[in-house]
Amino acid sequence: MEQENTTNTIKRLQGCISDLISVLALPALWTGNEPSQIIGTLLDGLVGMLRLEFAYARLGNGPPIEVLRLAQRQTPLTPPEELGEALRPWLNGSPPDLPLTIPNPIGAGEVLIAPLRLGFHDEIGVVVAASTRRDFPSTIEALLLRVAANQAAIGLHEAVLLSEQKRTAELLEQKVAERTRQLTAVNLELLGEITERDRSEAEQRKLAALVENSTDFIGVSSLDGRALFLNAAGQRMVGLEGDRQVKATTMLDYVVEQERERFDNEVLPAVMRDGRWEGEIQLRHFKTGAAIPMLHHLFFINEQGTGRRIAMATISRDMTTRRQAEKTLLESERKFSVVFDKAAFAIALNRLPDRLFVDVNEAWSNIFGFKREEVVGRTSIELGLNRDLREREVLFSELKQRGSLRNREVTFSTKAGAACVVSCNMDVVSFGGNRYLLSTMNDITEHKQAEEERRRAEAYLREGQRLSHTASWAWNVTTNDLFWSEEHYRIFGIDPENFKLTIEAAREFIHPEDQPAANQAFNNAIRAGGEFDSSFRILRPDGTVRYVHSQGHPVFSDAGELMEYVGTIIDTTQRRLSEEALRQAHAELAHVSRVLTVGELTSSIAHEVNQPLGAIVTNGNASLRLLSREAPDFEGTREAIDCMISDAMRASEVIKGIRALVKKTVPHKMPLDINEIIREVIVLSAGELAGNQVSLRTELAPGLPRVLGDQVQLQQVLLNLVLNSNEAISKSTWEPREIVVGSEVTGPDQIMVTVKDTGIGLEPQNRERVFDAFFTSKEEGLGLGLSISRSIIEAHGGRFWNAVNKDRGATFQFTLPSGAGG
């Protein structure tokens, strides 16, 4: 009798467990998926099959998850959280009758919704299907929604580990009790109805097959700990083979040695006290001894009706895979943390919609000067990062529309208040049911400053080239490519948009008369690999001629090969015109100076001319007397006429010299005897010197080489110096009253002329000023004589200076290049 009761109990327990496993094993669609994936797939299917306006789900087991799907796949304008808040009044309390008509939370009008609870006690969440059709939901649609909800609930049970075990255990208790009652009734009926018994056995075999195919560890033991049943998956996990080996074990045999004390002192007392226990215990592999981490749900199986405890059951899951996944996840998190903190670019994570900082990396802290603990939990406005709040809102508005921004330049303020320009990428991301703003930044402040400096320098260079009429060019010797700056095109009068620049085209602009010399200078520089320096004229497209001066510098490679020429070209047209105008003005001033000098020499000139004219008259009268004699004296007459001719020639030379000084002539350089010029000047100034009782003495070196110069200009210089000395002596009261004019060779190809006097001398502070234009110590002087004289000497390639004599007076000296001819 006792043996029969034990057999019946085991059969009832097996039937209850098989019934529970059948419920657990029904859906296999979502095995291994995350809850969000399961519910997302469910909503996609419902929207597609039932032509819904939208489908919404909220999972409440664990961290809240809200998912929304629309009739058309696009980013919803309304976030799932806001839609859930709008549906909350119809989802609280008892399950409502279907359907419900509510205002459309995502559009205009009304929709019919069908809320469906997930789980036995709504502990998993809720699914809401909405449609604008008035006949929604039909009977089939309602049935389909319930079946789908049940399937989803089962799938979600599989996805949630600890919560699933607890709910599964409670369900198992109910099913075991219910099945126990059912099997008791069935066994009673089997006593008289063999057909019913056969049906029941077939059902048990079917349920037993489900138990055997389960992947979980499912075991049952007696109240004293003896093993009564272990399914095939459980046997494989612990290395047992067949029911015989299972029944030879006790509950404690499955626990590893180091966990048995905890099992006896903690786990079993908890089961005895509370009727259940959930937690992790390591089981041992009977063959290898290896420890197997398992998540267990232990509970008592109670007899239906009496509630008496008749056995202990466990449903367990192997945690090895989960442990490995957790380890991999931790390792990934560690690697991510290292990459996050050590990234060369700045990274910031802000929670939306409040925009609070969640985390920043080291590069971000280095750029903005804030420590991480100063940043987390605050906004960029609180930190003072944003200067322009309007620009910030425009940025976030654009980000909201697009979802991401790329390579956007944004200006922030650092902790120290300095402006910081960054190139920023922004993305809105979602995880854990929340939305975040992920920003990656590169500090480009120095780059922007350098770019601004470069632009400013280029602008200054362009403006400097424009103002100075100096252009730059470069010619690549290898590729023959030619570069011109903007000013280069401006000098040549060319529109760069309509001109193809080549070295050949550039040479065509050189004036035809200057092309041979300019091309030869450039080619010689290239052959020698040296500097290029040439002045020439260019003929612009409009026919105007410009004077330019170009210089080029060679650039060599590390191997010493000529790579390119870089250089400048200067528009010297204005300078040439100015120099020409200056030369003309100088000539005019020199002529005026000569005319004034002639005026000063009037008495001297008159004396010099009157002397030969008087001699001519005297000799003429003498000739007439000699011819009037009875015996004409022809020999005496001939001598008198010769004297007349000589005096006439003398007067003619004086007049010729005066005309040369006064006449406006173009300077003409020719080989000259400087001593002869000195003598001519002495003749012109003799009368003026005699009037002031000034003696003139010469110290002229014989056989001097000729100088290349303009006779009139050099006469003007010497005459000016002699007359200045004469005036200086006239103001003095001491003796002797003397001027010394000398000439000598002072170096290779150079002679020097000296004019020394015993006049009043020079004031030390005026030594150099006397050469300035319009500076004079004379009451009626113009101050041009010495200025013009120095310009003349320097134009002849010489040097002009003065000195104060040791005793009295002053000395003026100038040099001239010699060797111009014999």
Coordinates of C-alpha atoms in Angstrom, one line a residue, residues 77-605:
L77 CA 8.0 63.5 -33.2
T78 CA 6.7 62.5 -29.8
P79 CA 9.2 60.5 -27.6
P80 CA 7.9 57.2 -26.1
E81 CA 8.1 58.7 -22.6
E82 CA 5.7 61.6 -23.5
L83 CA 3.3 59.2 -25.2
G84 CA 3.4 56.9 -22.1
E85 CA 2.6 59.9 -19.9
A86 CA -0.4 60.7 -22.1
L87 CA -1.8 57.1 -21.9
R88 CA -1.2 56.7 -18.2
P89 CA -4.8 57.7 -17.1
W90 CA -6.2 54.8 -19.2
L91 CA -3.6 52.3 -18.1
N92 CA -3.9 52.6 -14.3
G93 CA -6.3 50.6 -12.2
S94 CA -8.2 47.5 -13.3
P95 CA -8.0 46.3 -16.9
P96 CA -10.6 48.3 -18.9
D97 CA -13.1 46.9 -21.3
L98 CA -12.0 46.9 -24.9
P99 CA -11.8 49.0 -26.9
L100 CA -11.3 52.5 -25.4
T101 CA -11.8 55.8 -27.4
I102 CA -9.3 58.5 -26.4
P103 CA -7.9 61.7 -28.0
N104 CA -5.1 60.8 -30.5
P105 CA -1.9 61.6 -28.6
I106 CA 0.3 61.8 -31.7
G107 CA -2.1 63.6 -34.1
A108 CA -5.6 65.0 -34.6
G109 CA -8.9 63.3 -33.9
E110 CA -9.5 60.2 -31.8
V111 CA -8.2 56.7 -31.7
L112 CA -9.4 53.3 -30.3
I113 CA -6.9 51.6 -28.1
A114 CA -6.6 48.1 -26.8
P115 CA -4.4 47.9 -23.7
L116 CA -3.0 44.4 -23.0
R117 CA -1.3 43.4 -19.8
L118 CA 1.9 41.4 -19.9
G119 CA 2.3 38.7 -17.2
F120 CA 0.0 36.9 -14.8
H121 CA -0.1 39.9 -12.5
D122 CA 0.8 42.7 -14.9
E123 CA 4.2 42.7 -13.4
I124 CA 6.0 42.7 -16.8
G125 CA 4.3 45.7 -18.4
V126 CA 1.6 46.7 -20.8
V127 CA 1.1 46.8 -24.6
V128 CA -1.2 49.3 -26.2
A129 CA -2.5 48.9 -29.8
A130 CA -4.2 52.0 -31.4
S131 CA -6.2 52.3 -34.6
T132 CA -8.4 55.0 -36.1
R133 CA -10.7 52.3 -37.5
R134 CA -14.1 52.3 -35.9
D135 CA -14.4 48.5 -35.9
F136 CA -11.1 48.0 -34.0
P137 CA -10.5 45.5 -32.6
S138 CA -12.4 42.7 -34.3
T139 CA -12.8 39.4 -32.6
I140 CA -9.9 37.9 -34.5
E141 CA -7.8 41.0 -33.8
A142 CA -8.6 40.8 -30.1
L143 CA -7.7 37.1 -30.1
L144 CA -4.5 37.8 -32.0
L145 CA -3.5 40.6 -29.6
R146 CA -4.1 38.4 -26.6
V147 CA -2.0 35.5 -28.1
A148 CA 0.7 38.0 -29.1
A149 CA 0.7 39.5 -25.6
N150 CA 0.9 36.0 -24.1
Q151 CA 3.8 35.0 -26.4
A152 CA 5.6 38.3 -25.5
A153 CA 5.1 37.7 -21.8
I154 CA 6.7 34.2 -22.2
G155 CA 9.6 35.6 -24.2
L156 CA 10.2 38.4 -21.7
H157 CA 10.1 35.8 -18.9
E158 CA 13.1 34.1 -20.6
A159 CA 14.9 37.5 -21.0
V160 CA 14.7 38.7 -17.4
L161 CA 16.9 36.4 -15.2
L162 CA 16.2 36.9 -11.5
S163 CA 12.6 38.2 -11.9
E164 CA 11.8 35.4 -14.3
Q165 CA 13.0 32.8 -11.8
K166 CA 10.8 34.2 -9.1
R167 CA 7.7 34.4 -11.2
T168 CA 8.4 31.0 -12.7
A169 CA 8.6 29.5 -9.3
E170 CA 5.3 31.0 -8.2
L171 CA 3.7 29.8 -11.4
L172 CA 5.2 26.3 -10.9
E173 CA 3.7 26.1 -7.4
Q174 CA 0.3 26.9 -8.7
K175 CA 0.7 24.5 -11.6
V176 CA 2.0 21.7 -9.4
A177 CA -0.9 22.1 -7.0
E178 CA -3.4 22.3 -9.8
R179 CA -1.8 19.4 -11.5
T180 CA -1.8 17.4 -8.3
R181 CA -5.5 18.0 -8.0
Q182 CA -6.0 17.0 -11.6
L183 CA -3.9 13.8 -11.3
T184 CA -5.7 12.8 -8.1
A185 CA -9.0 13.1 -9.9
V186 CA -7.6 11.3 -12.9
N187 CA -6.3 8.4 -10.8
L188 CA -9.6 8.0 -9.1
E189 CA -11.3 7.9 -12.5
L190 CA -8.6 5.4 -13.8
L191 CA -9.9 2.8 -11.3
G192 CA -13.0 2.4 -13.4
E193 CA -12.2 4.0 -16.8
I194 CA -9.3 2.5 -18.7
T195 CA -9.8 4.7 -21.7
E196 CA -9.4 7.8 -19.5
R197 CA -6.3 6.3 -18.0
D198 CA -4.7 5.7 -21.4
R199 CA -5.5 9.4 -22.3
S200 CA -3.9 10.6 -19.1
E201 CA -0.8 8.6 -19.6
A202 CA -0.4 9.9 -23.2
E203 CA -0.7 13.4 -21.9
Q204 CA 1.9 12.7 -19.2
R205 CA 4.3 11.3 -21.8
K206 CA 3.8 14.4 -23.9
L207 CA 4.5 16.7 -20.9
A208 CA 7.5 14.5 -19.9
A209 CA 8.9 15.0 -23.4
L210 CA 8.7 18.7 -22.9
V211 CA 10.6 18.4 -19.6
E212 CA 13.2 16.2 -21.2
N213 CA 13.7 18.8 -23.9
S214 CA 14.1 21.8 -21.6
T215 CA 17.5 23.4 -21.4
D216 CA 17.2 24.3 -17.7
F217 CA 18.2 22.2 -14.7
I218 CA 14.9 20.8 -13.2
G219 CA 15.1 18.6 -10.2
V220 CA 12.8 17.3 -7.5
S221 CA 13.8 15.8 -4.1
S222 CA 12.0 14.4 -1.1
L223 CA 11.7 16.4 2.0
D224 CA 14.6 14.5 3.5
G225 CA 16.9 15.5 0.6
R226 CA 16.8 12.3 -1.5
A227 CA 16.8 12.9 -5.3
L228 CA 13.6 11.8 -6.9
F229 CA 13.9 13.3 -10.5
L230 CA 16.4 15.2 -12.7
N231 CA 15.7 16.0 -16.3
A232 CA 18.1 15.2 -19.2
A233 CA 19.5 18.7 -19.4
G234 CA 20.3 18.7 -15.7
Q235 CA 22.0 15.3 -15.9
R236 CA 24.2 16.6 -18.7
M237 CA 25.1 19.6 -16.7
V238 CA 26.4 17.7 -13.7
G239 CA 27.8 14.6 -15.5
L240 CA 25.1 12.0 -14.5
E241 CA 23.7 9.3 -16.7
G242 CA 20.2 8.0 -16.2
D243 CA 17.7 8.0 -13.4
R244 CA 19.5 5.2 -11.5
Q245 CA 22.5 7.5 -10.9
V246 CA 20.2 10.4 -10.0
K247 CA 18.3 8.4 -7.4
A248 CA 21.5 7.4 -5.8
T249 CA 22.2 11.0 -4.9
T250 CA 21.1 13.5 -2.3
M251 CA 20.5 17.2 -2.7
L252 CA 23.8 18.0 -0.9
D253 CA 25.8 15.8 -3.3
Y254 CA 25.2 18.3 -6.1
V255 CA 26.7 21.3 -4.2
V256 CA 30.5 21.9 -4.4
E257 CA 32.5 21.2 -1.2
Q258 CA 33.1 24.9 -0.4
E259 CA 29.4 25.8 -0.7
R260 CA 27.9 23.0 1.4
E261 CA 28.2 24.8 4.7
R262 CA 26.5 27.8 3.3
F263 CA 23.9 25.6 1.8
D264 CA 23.2 23.9 5.1
N265 CA 23.3 27.1 7.3
E266 CA 21.8 29.6 5.0
V267 CA 19.9 28.2 2.0
L268 CA 17.9 25.3 3.5
P269 CA 16.8 27.3 6.6
A270 CA 15.6 30.1 4.3
V271 CA 13.6 27.5 2.2
M272 CA 12.1 26.0 5.4
R273 CA 11.2 29.4 6.8
D274 CA 9.9 31.2 3.7
G275 CA 9.0 28.3 1.4
R276 CA 11.4 29.5 -1.3
W277 CA 14.9 30.8 -1.9
E278 CA 16.5 32.5 -4.9
G279 CA 20.2 32.9 -5.4
E280 CA 23.5 31.5 -6.7
I281 CA 25.1 28.2 -5.7
Q282 CA 27.9 26.4 -7.4
L283 CA 27.1 22.8 -8.4
R284 CA 29.8 20.2 -9.0
H285 CA 30.4 18.1 -12.1
F286 CA 30.3 14.5 -10.8
K287 CA 32.9 13.3 -13.3
T288 CA 35.4 16.2 -13.5
G289 CA 34.7 17.9 -10.1
A290 CA 34.5 21.3 -11.9
A291 CA 32.4 24.0 -10.3
I292 CA 29.4 25.2 -12.2
P293 CA 27.9 28.6 -11.3
M294 CA 24.1 28.2 -11.2
L295 CA 21.2 30.5 -10.5
H296 CA 18.6 28.6 -8.4
H297 CA 15.0 28.9 -7.5
L298 CA 14.2 26.5 -4.7
F299 CA 10.6 26.0 -3.4
F300 CA 8.3 23.5 -1.8
I301 CA 5.6 21.6 -3.7
N302 CA 2.4 21.6 -1.6
E303 CA -0.4 19.0 -1.8
Q304 CA -3.6 20.4 -3.2
G305 CA -6.3 20.9 -0.7
T306 CA -4.3 20.3 2.4
G307 CA -1.3 22.5 1.6
R308 CA 1.0 19.9 3.0
R309 CA 4.6 20.0 1.8
I310 CA 5.3 16.8 -0.1
A311 CA 8.5 17.6 -2.0
M312 CA 11.2 20.2 -2.8
A313 CA 11.8 21.4 -6.4
T314 CA 14.5 23.5 -8.1
I315 CA 14.7 25.2 -11.4
S316 CA 18.2 26.3 -12.1
R317 CA 20.1 28.0 -15.0
D318 CA 23.8 27.6 -15.9
M319 CA 25.5 31.0 -15.2
T320 CA 28.8 30.1 -17.0
T321 CA 27.7 31.8 -20.2
R322 CA 26.3 34.8 -18.2
R323 CA 29.5 35.0 -16.2
Q324 CA 31.6 35.0 -19.4
A325 CA 29.3 37.7 -20.9
E326 CA 29.6 39.8 -17.7
K327 CA 33.4 39.3 -17.8
T328 CA 33.5 40.3 -21.5
L329 CA 31.2 43.3 -20.7
L330 CA 33.5 44.4 -17.8
E331 CA 36.5 44.0 -20.0
S332 CA 34.8 46.0 -22.7
E333 CA 33.8 48.7 -20.2
R334 CA 37.4 48.8 -18.9
K335 CA 38.8 49.2 -22.4
F336 CA 36.1 51.8 -23.2
S337 CA 37.0 53.7 -20.0
V338 CA 40.7 53.7 -21.0
V339 CA 39.9 54.8 -24.6
F340 CA 37.4 57.4 -23.2
D341 CA 39.9 58.9 -20.7
K342 CA 43.0 58.7 -22.9
A343 CA 41.5 59.8 -26.2
A344 CA 43.5 62.6 -27.9
F345 CA 40.2 64.5 -28.6
A346 CA 37.7 65.9 -26.0
I347 CA 34.6 63.8 -25.3
A348 CA 31.5 65.0 -23.3
L349 CA 28.2 63.3 -22.5
N350 CA 25.2 65.4 -21.6
R351 CA 21.8 64.0 -20.5
L352 CA 18.8 65.3 -22.5
P353 CA 16.6 67.2 -22.2
D354 CA 18.1 69.0 -19.2
R355 CA 21.6 69.0 -20.8
L356 CA 23.4 68.2 -17.6
F357 CA 27.0 66.8 -18.0
V358 CA 27.2 63.1 -17.2
D359 CA 30.9 62.6 -18.0
V360 CA 33.9 64.2 -19.6
N361 CA 37.3 62.8 -20.4
E362 CA 40.8 64.1 -19.6
A363 CA 41.3 65.9 -23.0
W364 CA 38.1 67.8 -22.3
S365 CA 39.3 68.8 -18.9
N366 CA 42.7 69.9 -20.3
I367 CA 41.0 72.1 -23.0
F368 CA 38.5 73.8 -20.7
G369 CA 40.4 73.8 -17.4
F370 CA 37.6 72.1 -15.3
K371 CA 38.1 69.0 -13.2
R372 CA 35.6 66.2 -13.8
E373 CA 34.0 66.6 -10.4
E374 CA 33.4 70.3 -11.2
V375 CA 31.5 69.5 -14.4
V376 CA 29.3 66.4 -13.7
G377 CA 25.8 67.4 -12.8
R378 CA 26.0 70.9 -14.2
T379 CA 25.1 72.6 -17.5
S380 CA 27.4 74.5 -19.8
I381 CA 25.7 77.7 -18.9
E382 CA 26.3 77.1 -15.2
L383 CA 30.0 76.5 -16.0
G384 CA 30.2 79.7 -18.2
L385 CA 31.2 77.8 -21.3
N386 CA 28.7 79.5 -23.6
R387 CA 29.2 83.2 -24.3
D388 CA 26.5 83.5 -26.9
L389 CA 23.3 81.9 -25.6
R390 CA 21.4 82.7 -28.8
E391 CA 24.0 80.8 -30.8
R392 CA 23.7 77.9 -28.4
E393 CA 20.0 77.6 -28.8
V394 CA 20.3 77.8 -32.6
L395 CA 22.8 75.0 -32.4
F396 CA 20.5 72.8 -30.3
S397 CA 17.6 73.6 -32.6
E398 CA 19.5 72.4 -35.6
L399 CA 20.7 69.4 -33.7
K400 CA 17.2 68.5 -32.8
Q401 CA 16.1 68.6 -36.5
R402 CA 19.1 66.7 -37.9
G403 CA 20.0 64.4 -35.0
S404 CA 23.7 65.1 -35.5
L405 CA 26.2 67.8 -36.5
R406 CA 29.5 67.4 -38.2
N407 CA 32.7 69.5 -38.1
R408 CA 30.9 72.5 -36.6
E409 CA 33.2 75.3 -35.3
V410 CA 31.9 76.5 -31.9
T411 CA 33.5 79.1 -29.6
F412 CA 33.4 78.4 -25.9
S413 CA 35.0 80.1 -22.8
T414 CA 37.5 78.2 -20.6
K415 CA 37.5 78.3 -16.9
A416 CA 40.1 81.1 -17.0
G417 CA 37.8 83.1 -19.3
A418 CA 39.8 82.6 -22.5
A419 CA 38.1 82.1 -25.8
C420 CA 38.5 78.5 -27.1
V421 CA 37.5 77.5 -30.7
V422 CA 36.7 73.8 -31.2
S423 CA 35.7 71.7 -34.2
C424 CA 32.8 69.7 -32.8
N425 CA 30.8 66.6 -33.8
M426 CA 27.5 66.0 -32.0
D427 CA 25.1 63.1 -31.9
V428 CA 21.9 62.3 -30.0
V429 CA 22.1 58.7 -28.7
S430 CA 19.7 56.6 -26.7
F431 CA 20.4 53.8 -24.2
G432 CA 18.8 52.6 -21.0
G433 CA 15.6 54.4 -21.9
N434 CA 17.3 57.8 -21.8
R435 CA 18.6 60.2 -24.5
Y436 CA 22.1 61.8 -24.4
L437 CA 24.1 64.2 -26.3
L438 CA 27.5 62.8 -27.3
S439 CA 30.1 65.5 -28.3
T440 CA 33.6 65.0 -29.6
M441 CA 35.8 68.1 -30.0
N442 CA 39.2 69.1 -31.2
D443 CA 40.8 72.3 -30.0
I444 CA 41.5 74.4 -33.1
T445 CA 42.2 77.7 -31.3
E446 CA 45.8 77.9 -32.3
H447 CA 45.0 76.8 -35.8
K448 CA 42.4 79.5 -36.2
Q449 CA 44.8 82.1 -34.7
A450 CA 47.6 80.9 -37.1
E451 CA 45.1 81.0 -40.0
E452 CA 44.0 84.5 -39.0
E453 CA 47.6 85.6 -38.7
R454 CA 48.4 84.1 -42.1
R455 CA 45.4 85.9 -43.7
R456 CA 46.4 89.1 -42.0
A457 CA 50.0 88.7 -43.1
E458 CA 48.9 87.9 -46.7
A459 CA 46.6 91.0 -46.6
Y460 CA 49.5 93.1 -45.3
L461 CA 51.8 91.6 -48.0
R462 CA 49.3 92.4 -50.7
E463 CA 48.7 95.9 -49.4
G464 CA 52.5 96.4 -49.0
Q465 CA 53.1 95.2 -52.5
R466 CA 50.4 97.5 -53.8
L467 CA 51.7 100.5 -52.0
S468 CA 55.3 99.9 -52.9
H469 CA 54.6 98.6 -56.4
T470 CA 56.6 95.5 -55.5
A471 CA 55.4 92.2 -56.8
S472 CA 56.6 88.6 -56.1
W473 CA 57.2 85.7 -58.5
A474 CA 58.4 82.2 -58.5
W475 CA 59.5 79.9 -61.4
N476 CA 59.9 76.1 -61.0
V477 CA 62.9 75.1 -63.1
T478 CA 61.7 71.4 -63.3
T479 CA 58.0 71.9 -64.1
N480 CA 58.4 75.3 -65.8
D481 CA 55.4 76.5 -63.7
L482 CA 55.3 80.3 -63.1
F483 CA 53.6 82.1 -60.2
W484 CA 52.8 85.8 -60.1
S485 CA 51.3 87.7 -57.1
E486 CA 48.3 90.0 -57.5
E487 CA 50.5 93.1 -57.7
H488 CA 52.5 91.4 -60.6
Y489 CA 49.3 91.2 -62.7
R490 CA 48.5 94.8 -61.7
I491 CA 51.9 96.1 -62.8
F492 CA 51.6 94.3 -66.1
G493 CA 48.0 95.5 -66.6
I494 CA 46.7 92.0 -67.0
D495 CA 43.4 90.3 -65.8
P496 CA 44.5 87.0 -64.2
E497 CA 41.1 85.5 -65.1
N498 CA 41.7 85.9 -68.8
F499 CA 45.4 85.2 -69.0
K500 CA 47.3 81.9 -69.1
L501 CA 50.6 82.4 -67.3
T502 CA 53.7 80.8 -68.8
I503 CA 57.3 81.7 -68.8
E504 CA 57.1 82.3 -72.6
A505 CA 54.1 84.5 -72.3
A506 CA 55.8 86.5 -69.5
R507 CA 58.9 87.2 -71.7
E508 CA 56.7 88.6 -74.4
F509 CA 55.8 91.6 -72.2
I510 CA 59.5 92.8 -72.2
H511 CA 60.0 95.8 -74.5
P512 CA 61.4 94.6 -77.9
E513 CA 64.5 96.9 -77.5
D514 CA 65.2 95.5 -74.0
Q515 CA 64.4 91.8 -74.7
P516 CA 68.0 90.7 -75.7
A517 CA 69.7 92.2 -72.7
A518 CA 67.0 91.0 -70.2
N519 CA 66.8 87.5 -71.6
Q520 CA 70.6 87.2 -71.7
A521 CA 70.8 88.3 -68.0
F522 CA 68.2 85.7 -67.0
N523 CA 69.7 82.9 -69.0
N524 CA 73.2 83.7 -67.6
A525 CA 71.8 83.5 -64.1
I526 CA 70.2 80.1 -64.8
R527 CA 73.4 78.7 -66.3
A528 CA 75.5 79.9 -63.4
G529 CA 72.8 79.1 -60.8
G530 CA 73.3 82.6 -59.4
E531 CA 71.3 85.7 -58.6
F532 CA 69.3 87.5 -61.3
D533 CA 69.2 91.3 -61.4
S534 CA 68.0 93.3 -64.4
S535 CA 66.2 96.5 -65.2
F536 CA 64.1 96.8 -68.4
R537 CA 60.9 98.2 -69.8
I538 CA 57.6 96.3 -70.3
L539 CA 55.0 96.9 -72.9
R540 CA 51.5 96.5 -71.4
P541 CA 48.5 95.3 -73.4
D542 CA 47.1 98.9 -73.5
G543 CA 50.3 100.1 -75.2
T544 CA 51.8 102.0 -72.2
V545 CA 55.4 101.5 -71.2
R546 CA 56.5 100.8 -67.7
Y547 CA 60.0 100.7 -66.2
V548 CA 60.7 97.7 -63.9
H549 CA 63.5 96.3 -61.9
S550 CA 63.5 92.5 -61.3
Q551 CA 65.7 90.4 -58.9
G552 CA 65.7 86.6 -58.5
H553 CA 67.2 84.2 -56.0
P554 CA 67.9 80.5 -56.8
V555 CA 66.6 77.8 -54.5
F556 CA 68.5 74.4 -54.4
S557 CA 67.5 71.0 -53.1
D558 CA 69.4 69.1 -50.4
A559 CA 71.3 67.4 -53.2
G560 CA 72.4 70.7 -54.6
E561 CA 70.1 70.7 -57.6
L562 CA 68.6 74.0 -58.8
M563 CA 64.8 73.7 -58.1
E564 CA 63.3 77.2 -58.6
Y565 CA 63.8 80.9 -58.7
V566 CA 61.9 83.2 -56.4
G567 CA 62.1 86.9 -56.7
T568 CA 60.5 90.3 -56.9
I569 CA 59.7 92.9 -59.6
I570 CA 59.4 96.6 -58.8
D571 CA 57.6 99.1 -60.9
T572 CA 60.2 101.9 -61.1
T573 CA 58.3 104.0 -63.6
Q574 CA 57.3 106.7 -61.1
R575 CA 60.8 106.8 -59.7
R576 CA 62.3 107.1 -63.2
L577 CA 59.9 109.9 -64.0
S578 CA 60.7 111.6 -60.6
E579 CA 64.5 111.2 -61.3
E580 CA 64.1 112.7 -64.7
A581 CA 62.1 115.6 -63.3
L582 CA 64.7 116.0 -60.6
R583 CA 67.5 116.1 -63.2
Q584 CA 65.6 118.7 -65.2
A585 CA 65.0 120.8 -62.1
H586 CA 68.6 120.3 -61.2
A587 CA 69.7 121.5 -64.6
E588 CA 67.4 124.5 -64.3
L589 CA 68.8 125.4 -60.9
A590 CA 72.4 124.9 -62.3
H591 CA 71.6 127.3 -65.1
V592 CA 70.1 129.8 -62.8
S593 CA 73.2 129.5 -60.6
R594 CA 75.4 130.1 -63.6
V595 CA 73.4 133.1 -64.7
L596 CA 73.7 134.6 -61.2
T597 CA 77.4 133.9 -61.2
V598 CA 77.8 135.7 -64.5
G599 CA 75.9 138.6 -63.0
E600 CA 78.4 138.7 -60.1
L601 CA 81.3 138.6 -62.5
T602 CA 80.0 141.6 -64.6
S603 CA 82.9 143.9 -63.6
S604 CA 85.4 141.2 -64.0
I605 CA 84.0 140.2 -67.4

